[in-house]
CSV table of C-alpha atoms and ligand atoms in Angstrom, one decimal:
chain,number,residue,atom,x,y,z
A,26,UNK,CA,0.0,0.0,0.0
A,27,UNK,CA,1.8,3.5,-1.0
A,28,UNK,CA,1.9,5.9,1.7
A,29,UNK,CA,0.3,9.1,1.8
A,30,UNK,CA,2.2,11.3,3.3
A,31,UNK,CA,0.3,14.5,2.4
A,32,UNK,CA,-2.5,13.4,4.1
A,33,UNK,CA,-0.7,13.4,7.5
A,34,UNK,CA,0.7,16.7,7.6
A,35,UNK,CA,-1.1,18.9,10.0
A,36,UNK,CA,-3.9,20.4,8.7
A,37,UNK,CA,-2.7,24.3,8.9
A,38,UNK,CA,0.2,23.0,6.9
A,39,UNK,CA,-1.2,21.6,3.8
A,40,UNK,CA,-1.8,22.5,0.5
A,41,UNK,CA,1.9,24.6,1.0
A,42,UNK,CA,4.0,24.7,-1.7
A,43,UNK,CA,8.1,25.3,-1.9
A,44,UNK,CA,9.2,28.9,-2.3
A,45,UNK,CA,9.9,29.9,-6.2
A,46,UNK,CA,12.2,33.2,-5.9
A,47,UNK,CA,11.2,32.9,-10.1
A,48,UNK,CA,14.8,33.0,-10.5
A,49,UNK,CA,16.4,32.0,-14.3
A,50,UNK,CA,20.3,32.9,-14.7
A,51,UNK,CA,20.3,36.1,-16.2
A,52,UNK,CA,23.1,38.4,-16.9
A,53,UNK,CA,21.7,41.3,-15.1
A,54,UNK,CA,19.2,40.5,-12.3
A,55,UNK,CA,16.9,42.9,-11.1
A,56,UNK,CA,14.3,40.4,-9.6
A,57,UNK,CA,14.9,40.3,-5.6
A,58,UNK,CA,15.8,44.0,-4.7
A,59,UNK,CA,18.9,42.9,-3.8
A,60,UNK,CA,21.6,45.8,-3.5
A,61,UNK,CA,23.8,44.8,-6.5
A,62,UNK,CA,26.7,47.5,-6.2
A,63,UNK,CA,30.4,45.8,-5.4
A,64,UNK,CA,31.1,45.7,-1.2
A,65,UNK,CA,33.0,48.8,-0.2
A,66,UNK,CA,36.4,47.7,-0.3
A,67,UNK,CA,36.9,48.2,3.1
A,68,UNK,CA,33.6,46.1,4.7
A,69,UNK,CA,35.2,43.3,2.1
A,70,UNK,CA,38.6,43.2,3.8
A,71,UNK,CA,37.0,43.0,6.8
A,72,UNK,CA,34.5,39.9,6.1
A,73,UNK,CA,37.5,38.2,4.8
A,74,UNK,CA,39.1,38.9,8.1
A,75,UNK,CA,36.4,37.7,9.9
A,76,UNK,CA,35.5,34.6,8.1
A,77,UNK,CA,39.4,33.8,8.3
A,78,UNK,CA,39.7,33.9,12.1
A,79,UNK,CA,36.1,32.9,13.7
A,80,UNK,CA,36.7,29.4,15.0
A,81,UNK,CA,33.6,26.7,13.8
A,82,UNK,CA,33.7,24.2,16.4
A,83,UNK,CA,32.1,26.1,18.8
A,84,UNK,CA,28.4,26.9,18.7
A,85,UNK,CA,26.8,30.2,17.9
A,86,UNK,CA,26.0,32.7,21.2
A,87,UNK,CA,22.1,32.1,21.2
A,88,UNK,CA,21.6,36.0,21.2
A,89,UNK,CA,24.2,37.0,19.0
A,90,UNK,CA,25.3,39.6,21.8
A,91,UNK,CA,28.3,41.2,20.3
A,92,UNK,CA,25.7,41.8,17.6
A,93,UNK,CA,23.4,43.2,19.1
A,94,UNK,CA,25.1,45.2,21.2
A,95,UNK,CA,26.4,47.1,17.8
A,96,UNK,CA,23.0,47.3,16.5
A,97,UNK,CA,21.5,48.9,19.7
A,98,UNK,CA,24.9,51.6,19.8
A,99,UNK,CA,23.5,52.4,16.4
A,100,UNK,CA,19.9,52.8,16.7
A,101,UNK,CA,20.2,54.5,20.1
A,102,UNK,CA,18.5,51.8,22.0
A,103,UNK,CA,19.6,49.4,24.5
A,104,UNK,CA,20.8,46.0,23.8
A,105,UNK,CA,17.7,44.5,25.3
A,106,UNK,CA,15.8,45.8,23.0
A,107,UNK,CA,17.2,44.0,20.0
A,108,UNK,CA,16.5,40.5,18.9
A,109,UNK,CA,18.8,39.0,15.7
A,110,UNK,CA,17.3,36.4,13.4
A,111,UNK,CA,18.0,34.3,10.3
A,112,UNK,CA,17.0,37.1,8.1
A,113,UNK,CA,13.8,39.3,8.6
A,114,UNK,CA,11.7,36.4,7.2
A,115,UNK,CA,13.0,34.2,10.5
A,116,UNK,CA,11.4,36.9,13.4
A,117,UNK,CA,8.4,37.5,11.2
A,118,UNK,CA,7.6,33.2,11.9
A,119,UNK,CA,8.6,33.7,15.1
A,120,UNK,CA,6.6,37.1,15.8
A,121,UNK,CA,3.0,34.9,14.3
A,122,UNK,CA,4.1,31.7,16.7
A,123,UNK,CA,4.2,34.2,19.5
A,124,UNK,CA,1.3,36.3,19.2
A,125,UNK,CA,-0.9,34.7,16.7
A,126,UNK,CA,-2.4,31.1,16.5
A,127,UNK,CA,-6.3,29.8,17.3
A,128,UNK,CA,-8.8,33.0,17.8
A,129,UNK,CA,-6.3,35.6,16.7
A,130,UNK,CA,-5.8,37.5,13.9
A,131,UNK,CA,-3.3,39.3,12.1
A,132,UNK,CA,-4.4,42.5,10.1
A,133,UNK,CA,-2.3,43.1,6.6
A,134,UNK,CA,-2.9,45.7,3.6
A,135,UNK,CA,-2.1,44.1,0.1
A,136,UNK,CA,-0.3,44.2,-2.0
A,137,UNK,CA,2.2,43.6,0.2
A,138,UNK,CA,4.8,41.2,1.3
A,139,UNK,CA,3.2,37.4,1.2
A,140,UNK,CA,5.4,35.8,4.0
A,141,UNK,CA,3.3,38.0,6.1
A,142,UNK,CA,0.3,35.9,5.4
A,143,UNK,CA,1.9,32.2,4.9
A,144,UNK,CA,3.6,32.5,8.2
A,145,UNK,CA,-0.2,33.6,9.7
A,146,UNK,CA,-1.6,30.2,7.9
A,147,UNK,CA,1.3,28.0,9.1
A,148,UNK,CA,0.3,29.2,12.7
A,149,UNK,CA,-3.3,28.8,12.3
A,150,UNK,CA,-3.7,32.9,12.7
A,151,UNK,CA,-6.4,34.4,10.7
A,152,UNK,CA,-5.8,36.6,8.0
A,153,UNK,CA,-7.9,39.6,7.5
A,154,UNK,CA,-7.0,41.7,4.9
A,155,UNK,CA,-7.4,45.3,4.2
A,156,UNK,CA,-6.7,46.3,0.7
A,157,UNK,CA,-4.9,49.4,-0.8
A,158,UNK,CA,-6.9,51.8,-3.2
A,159,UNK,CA,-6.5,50.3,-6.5
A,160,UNK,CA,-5.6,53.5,-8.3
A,161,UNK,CA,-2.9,54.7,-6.0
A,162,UNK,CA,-2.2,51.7,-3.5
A,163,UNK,CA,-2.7,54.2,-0.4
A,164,UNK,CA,-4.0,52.7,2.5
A,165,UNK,CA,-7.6,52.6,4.0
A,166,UNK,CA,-6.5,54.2,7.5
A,167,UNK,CA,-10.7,53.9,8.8
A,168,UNK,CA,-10.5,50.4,7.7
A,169,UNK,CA,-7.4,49.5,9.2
A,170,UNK,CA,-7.6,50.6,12.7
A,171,UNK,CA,-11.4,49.1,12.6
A,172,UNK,CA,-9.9,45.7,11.3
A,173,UNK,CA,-6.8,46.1,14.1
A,174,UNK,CA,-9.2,46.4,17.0
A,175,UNK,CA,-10.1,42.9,17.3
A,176,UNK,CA,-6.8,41.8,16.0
A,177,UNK,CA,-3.7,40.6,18.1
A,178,UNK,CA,-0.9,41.5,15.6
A,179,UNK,CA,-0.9,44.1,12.7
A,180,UNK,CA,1.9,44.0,9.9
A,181,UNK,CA,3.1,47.0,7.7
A,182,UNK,CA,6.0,47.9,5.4
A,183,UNK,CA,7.4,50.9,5.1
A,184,UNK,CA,8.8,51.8,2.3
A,185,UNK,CA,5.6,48.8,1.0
A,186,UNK,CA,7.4,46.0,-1.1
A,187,UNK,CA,5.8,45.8,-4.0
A,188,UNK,CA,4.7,49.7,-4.1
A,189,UNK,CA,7.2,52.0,-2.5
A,190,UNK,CA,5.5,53.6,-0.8
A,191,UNK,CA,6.3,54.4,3.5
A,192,UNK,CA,3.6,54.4,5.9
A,193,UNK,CA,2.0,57.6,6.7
A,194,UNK,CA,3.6,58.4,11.1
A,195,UNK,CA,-0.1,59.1,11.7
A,196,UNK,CA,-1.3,56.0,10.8
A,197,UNK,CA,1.1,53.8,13.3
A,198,UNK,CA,-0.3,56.6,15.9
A,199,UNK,CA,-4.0,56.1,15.1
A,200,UNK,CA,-3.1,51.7,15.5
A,201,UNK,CA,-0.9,52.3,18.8
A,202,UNK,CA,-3.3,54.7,20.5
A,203,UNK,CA,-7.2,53.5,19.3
A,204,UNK,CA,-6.2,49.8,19.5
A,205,UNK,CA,-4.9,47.3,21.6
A,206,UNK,CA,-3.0,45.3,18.9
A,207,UNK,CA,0.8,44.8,18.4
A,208,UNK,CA,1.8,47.0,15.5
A,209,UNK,CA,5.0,45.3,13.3
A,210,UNK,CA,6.2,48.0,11.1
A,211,UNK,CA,8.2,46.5,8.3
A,212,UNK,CA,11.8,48.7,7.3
A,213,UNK,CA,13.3,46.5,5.5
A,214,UNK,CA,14.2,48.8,2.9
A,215,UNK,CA,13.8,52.1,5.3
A,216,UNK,CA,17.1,53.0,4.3
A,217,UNK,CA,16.8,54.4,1.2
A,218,UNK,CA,13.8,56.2,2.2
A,219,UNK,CA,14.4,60.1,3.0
A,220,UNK,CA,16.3,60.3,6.7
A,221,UNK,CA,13.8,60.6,9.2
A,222,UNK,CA,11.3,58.1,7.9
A,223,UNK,CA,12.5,55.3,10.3
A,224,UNK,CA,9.9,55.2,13.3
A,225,UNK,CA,12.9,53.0,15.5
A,226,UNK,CA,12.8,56.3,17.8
A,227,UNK,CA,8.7,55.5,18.4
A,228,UNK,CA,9.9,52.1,20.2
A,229,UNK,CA,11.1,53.3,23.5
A,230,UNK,CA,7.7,55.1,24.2
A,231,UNK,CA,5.4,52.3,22.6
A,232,UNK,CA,6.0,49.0,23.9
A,233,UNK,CA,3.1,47.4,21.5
A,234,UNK,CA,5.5,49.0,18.1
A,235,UNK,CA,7.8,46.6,16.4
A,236,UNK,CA,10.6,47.5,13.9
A,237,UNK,CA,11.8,45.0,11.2
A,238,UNK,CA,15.1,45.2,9.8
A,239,UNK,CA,17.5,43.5,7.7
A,240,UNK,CA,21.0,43.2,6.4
A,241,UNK,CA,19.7,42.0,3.0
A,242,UNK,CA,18.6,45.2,1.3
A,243,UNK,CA,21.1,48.3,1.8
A,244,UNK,CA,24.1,46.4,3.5
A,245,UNK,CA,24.0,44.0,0.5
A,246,UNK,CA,24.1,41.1,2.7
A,247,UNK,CA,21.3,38.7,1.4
A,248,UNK,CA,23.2,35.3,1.2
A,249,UNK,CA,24.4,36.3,4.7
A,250,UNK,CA,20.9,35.7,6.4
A,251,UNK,CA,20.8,38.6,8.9
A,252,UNK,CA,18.0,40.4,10.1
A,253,UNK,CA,17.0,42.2,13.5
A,254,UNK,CA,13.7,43.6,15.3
A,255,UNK,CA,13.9,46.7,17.4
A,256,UNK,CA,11.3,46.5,20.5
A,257,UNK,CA,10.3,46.8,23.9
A,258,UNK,CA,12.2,44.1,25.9
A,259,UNK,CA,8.9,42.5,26.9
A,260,UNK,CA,8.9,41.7,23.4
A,261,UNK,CA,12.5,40.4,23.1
A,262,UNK,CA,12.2,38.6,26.2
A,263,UNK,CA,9.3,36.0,24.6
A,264,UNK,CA,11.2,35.6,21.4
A,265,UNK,CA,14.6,35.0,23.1
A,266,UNK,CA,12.7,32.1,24.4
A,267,UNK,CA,11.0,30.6,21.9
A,268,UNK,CA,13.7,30.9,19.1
A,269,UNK,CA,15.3,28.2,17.1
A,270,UNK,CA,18.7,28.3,19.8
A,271,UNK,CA,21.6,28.7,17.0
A,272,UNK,CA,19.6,29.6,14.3
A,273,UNK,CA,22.2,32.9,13.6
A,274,UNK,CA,25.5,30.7,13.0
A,275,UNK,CA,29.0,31.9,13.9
A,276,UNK,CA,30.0,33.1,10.4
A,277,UNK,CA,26.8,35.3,10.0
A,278,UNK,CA,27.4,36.7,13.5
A,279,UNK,CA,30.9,38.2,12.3
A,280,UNK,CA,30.3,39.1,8.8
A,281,UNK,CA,26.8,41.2,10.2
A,282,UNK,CA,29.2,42.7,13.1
A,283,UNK,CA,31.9,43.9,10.8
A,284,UNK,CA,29.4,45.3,8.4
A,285,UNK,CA,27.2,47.3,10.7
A,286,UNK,CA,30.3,48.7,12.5
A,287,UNK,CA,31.3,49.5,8.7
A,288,UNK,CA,27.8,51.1,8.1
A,289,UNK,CA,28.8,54.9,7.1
A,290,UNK,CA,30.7,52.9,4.1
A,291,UNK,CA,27.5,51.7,2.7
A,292,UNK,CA,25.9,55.4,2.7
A,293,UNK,CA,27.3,56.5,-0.7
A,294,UNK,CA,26.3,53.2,-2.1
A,295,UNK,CA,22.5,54.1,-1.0
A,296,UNK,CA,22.6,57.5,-2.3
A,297,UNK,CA,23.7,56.0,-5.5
A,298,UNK,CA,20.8,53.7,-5.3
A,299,UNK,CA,18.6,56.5,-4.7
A,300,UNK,CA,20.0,59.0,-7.3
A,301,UNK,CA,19.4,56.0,-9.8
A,302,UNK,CA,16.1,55.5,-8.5
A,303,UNK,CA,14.7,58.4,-9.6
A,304,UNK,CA,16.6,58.4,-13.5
A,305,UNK,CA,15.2,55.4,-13.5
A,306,UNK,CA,11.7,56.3,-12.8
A,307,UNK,CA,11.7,59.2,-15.2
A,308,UNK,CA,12.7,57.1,-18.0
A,309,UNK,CA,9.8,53.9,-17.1
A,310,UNK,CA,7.5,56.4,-16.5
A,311,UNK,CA,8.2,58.3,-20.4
A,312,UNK,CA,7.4,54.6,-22.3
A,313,UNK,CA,4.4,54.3,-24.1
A,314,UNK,CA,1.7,53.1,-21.8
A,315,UNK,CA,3.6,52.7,-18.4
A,316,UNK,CA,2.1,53.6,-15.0
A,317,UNK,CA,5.1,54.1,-12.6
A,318,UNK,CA,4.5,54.4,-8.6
A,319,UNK,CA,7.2,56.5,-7.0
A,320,UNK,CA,9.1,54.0,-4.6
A,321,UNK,CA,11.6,55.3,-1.4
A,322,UNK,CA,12.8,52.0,-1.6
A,323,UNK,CA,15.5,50.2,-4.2
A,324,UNK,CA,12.9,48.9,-6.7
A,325,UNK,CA,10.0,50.7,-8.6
A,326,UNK,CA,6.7,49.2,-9.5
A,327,UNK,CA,5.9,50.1,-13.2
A,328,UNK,CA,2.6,48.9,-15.1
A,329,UNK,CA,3.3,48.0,-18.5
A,330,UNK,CA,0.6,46.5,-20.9
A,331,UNK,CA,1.2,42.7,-21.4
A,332,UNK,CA,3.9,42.9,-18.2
A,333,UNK,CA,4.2,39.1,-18.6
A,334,UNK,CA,5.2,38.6,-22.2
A,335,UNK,CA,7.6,41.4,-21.7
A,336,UNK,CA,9.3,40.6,-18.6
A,337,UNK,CA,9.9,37.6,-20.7
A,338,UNK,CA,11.2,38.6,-23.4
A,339,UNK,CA,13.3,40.8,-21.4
A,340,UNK,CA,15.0,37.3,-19.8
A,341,UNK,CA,14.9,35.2,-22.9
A,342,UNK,CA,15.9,38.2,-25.3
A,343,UNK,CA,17.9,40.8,-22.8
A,344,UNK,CA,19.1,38.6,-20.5
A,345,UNK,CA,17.4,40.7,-18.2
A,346,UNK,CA,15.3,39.7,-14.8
A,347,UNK,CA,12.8,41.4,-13.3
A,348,UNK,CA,9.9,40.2,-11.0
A,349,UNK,CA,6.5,39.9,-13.2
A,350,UNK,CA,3.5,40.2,-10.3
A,351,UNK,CA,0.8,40.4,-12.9
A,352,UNK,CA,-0.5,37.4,-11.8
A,353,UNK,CA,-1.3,38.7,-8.6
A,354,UNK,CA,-4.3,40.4,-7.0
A,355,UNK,CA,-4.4,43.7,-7.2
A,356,UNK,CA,-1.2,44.0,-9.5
A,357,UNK,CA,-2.1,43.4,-13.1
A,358,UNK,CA,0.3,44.1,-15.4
A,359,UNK,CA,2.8,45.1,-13.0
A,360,UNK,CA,6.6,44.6,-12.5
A,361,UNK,CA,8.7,45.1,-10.1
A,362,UNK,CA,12.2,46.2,-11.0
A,363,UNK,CA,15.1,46.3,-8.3
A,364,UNK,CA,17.3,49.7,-8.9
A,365,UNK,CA,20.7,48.1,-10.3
A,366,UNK,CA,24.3,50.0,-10.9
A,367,UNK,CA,24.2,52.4,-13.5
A,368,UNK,CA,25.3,49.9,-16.4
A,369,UNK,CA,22.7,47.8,-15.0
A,370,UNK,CA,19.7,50.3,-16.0
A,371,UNK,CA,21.2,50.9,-19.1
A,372,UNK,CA,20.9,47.7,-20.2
A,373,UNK,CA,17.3,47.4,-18.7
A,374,UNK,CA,16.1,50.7,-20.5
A,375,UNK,CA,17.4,50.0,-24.0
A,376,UNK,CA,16.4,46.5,-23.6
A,377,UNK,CA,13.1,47.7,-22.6
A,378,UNK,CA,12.9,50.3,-25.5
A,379,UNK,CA,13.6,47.1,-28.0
A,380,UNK,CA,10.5,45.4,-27.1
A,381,UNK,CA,8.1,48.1,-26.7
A,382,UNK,CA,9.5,49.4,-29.9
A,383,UNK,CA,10.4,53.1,-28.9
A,384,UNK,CA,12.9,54.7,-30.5
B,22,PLP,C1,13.4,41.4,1.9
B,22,PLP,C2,12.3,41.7,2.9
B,22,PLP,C3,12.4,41.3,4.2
B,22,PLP,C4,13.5,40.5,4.9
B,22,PLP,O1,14.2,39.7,4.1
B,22,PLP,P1,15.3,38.8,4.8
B,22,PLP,O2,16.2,38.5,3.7
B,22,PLP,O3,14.6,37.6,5.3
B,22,PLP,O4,15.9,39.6,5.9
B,22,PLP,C5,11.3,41.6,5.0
B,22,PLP,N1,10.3,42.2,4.6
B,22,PLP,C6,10.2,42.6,3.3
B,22,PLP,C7,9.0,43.4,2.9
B,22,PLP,C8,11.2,42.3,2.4
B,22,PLP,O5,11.0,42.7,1.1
């Protein structure tokens, strides 16, 4: 008799599929908003140091301390108040294993990032949903601090991934002070945003505000799998305790340590991003037909008729990647295009020009 192992996975499992990043080797990738600008030379050296002289055989410090400890110097907070994970997507499991599961509910606004809502599932959380306008992707403030009233946990990004776009200060004030919910403010890519736009300095006074961030947008650290929260040590406390113990190996400790203490050597790298950013946006907005969104993050969301044929011709013809999300709700025709290095967008525009035929 065969053996059907589907049918014995527990039930708020099933029906899950494996991850697809939609990744095909392409010459110039633009898919994943990952920051594709060389390592300052200096942040190299010193990875190469670090991965040359951290001994293996012992295991990990649970809590990443040194870490830490760095990360809490730099956002002026105390070390208590920081919790490291494997990546962002790690804390944002462990954030829905901690305060969601049976009778509670988490309150998102999509389009927005989908881990948000599979991690909800895998923890038997509901899911309620408050969408952005279709025309401009704002948010329904009314509808969202109605929807977070009865909810446990509420998750926003700001800058948005897919549509750029930060969260409006008033709205986090309107969720912290007319409802009882814990508010998850997502940063991830907060850093090439306009300065001021991080809320971090909200946590100290607001012990129900959470602050996402990661090493694998601006610090060009994806493969590295570091990210952090910033939040009231209540909130540290239960996740120290419920964590996978070494989940934040030995090597990533290090490499994250000498990067963050590097972290004024990755600032002309952003502004470079961000100076790109908006040439970029010019020209996608100028094609014939496009609809561009403007972004404070490293990627712009652009409307093109027949999105999917052309973000593959732009792989299969270009050698070009970028994320198609026309098949998603609220998205049609829409892709999302990380901001490369300058040759990068060159190759992107004219390839882009080629298919649509412009000039
Ligand atoms: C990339 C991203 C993260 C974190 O990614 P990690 O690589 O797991 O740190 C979190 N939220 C959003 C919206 C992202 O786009």
């Amino acid at each position: 008799m065969a053996t059907d192992i589907a049918s014995r996975v527990r039930p708020s499992l099933a029906g899950f599929e494996p991850y697809d990043p939609a990744f095909s080797p392409c010459e110039v990738n633009l898919s994943a908003n990952e920051n594709t600008y060389p390592l300052p030379q200096d942040v190299r050296d010193g990875i190469v140091q670090a991965l040359t002289t951290t001994p293996l055989n012992r295991y990990p410090d649970p809590l990443a301390n040194e870490l830490r400890t760095e990360l809490a110097a730099w956002h002026g907070v105390g070390r208590e108040c920081v919790m490291v994970g494997n990546g962002g997507d790690e804390l944002l499991f462990n954030l829905l294993f901690c305060f969601g599961g049976p009778d509670r509910a988490l309150v998102v606004a999509p389009p927005c990032f989908e881990e948000y809502k599979n991690f909800a599932k895998m923890c038997e959380t509901e899911v309620v949903e408050v969408w952005r306008s279709e025309q401009d992707y704002s948010l329904d403030a009314d509808a969202l601090v109605d929807a977070a009233r009865g909810a446990s946990l509420v998750m926003l990004t700001s800058p948005n991934n897919p549509t750029g776009d930060l969260v409006e200060p008033t709205l986090v004030r309107r969720l912290l002070n007319e409802t009882d919910a814990l508010v998850l403010l997502d940063e991830a890519y907060v850093e090439f945003a306009p300065a001021g736009a991080s809320l971090v300095p909200w946590v100290k006074d607001n012990p129900r505000l959470m602050i996402l961030r990661t090493l694998s947008k601006a610090f060009a650290l994806a493969g590295l799998r570091c990210g952090y929260l910033i939040a009231d040590p209540q909130v540290i406390d239960v996740l120290a305790a419920i964590r996978q113990i070494y989940s934040e190996d030995v090597l990533a400790q290090a490499v994250a340590l000498r990067a963050v203490r590097s972290r004024t050597a990755f600032e002309p790298v952003v502004r470079a991003i961000v100076e790109e950013r908006e040439e970029l946006a010019k020209t996608l907005a100028a094609l014939p037909g496009a609809t561009l969104w403007p972004s404070s993050a490293n990627f712009l969301l652009v409307r093109i008729p027949g999105a999917a044929q052309v973000r593959a011709r732009l792989r299969d013809e270009h050698s070009v990647l970028v994320r198609d999300f026309s098949y998603a709700p609220g998205l049609s025709d829409c892709l999302r295009i990380t901001v490369g290095t300058h040759d990068e967008n060159e190759r992107l525009i004219s390839a882009l020009k080629a298919i649509l035929e412009v000039e």
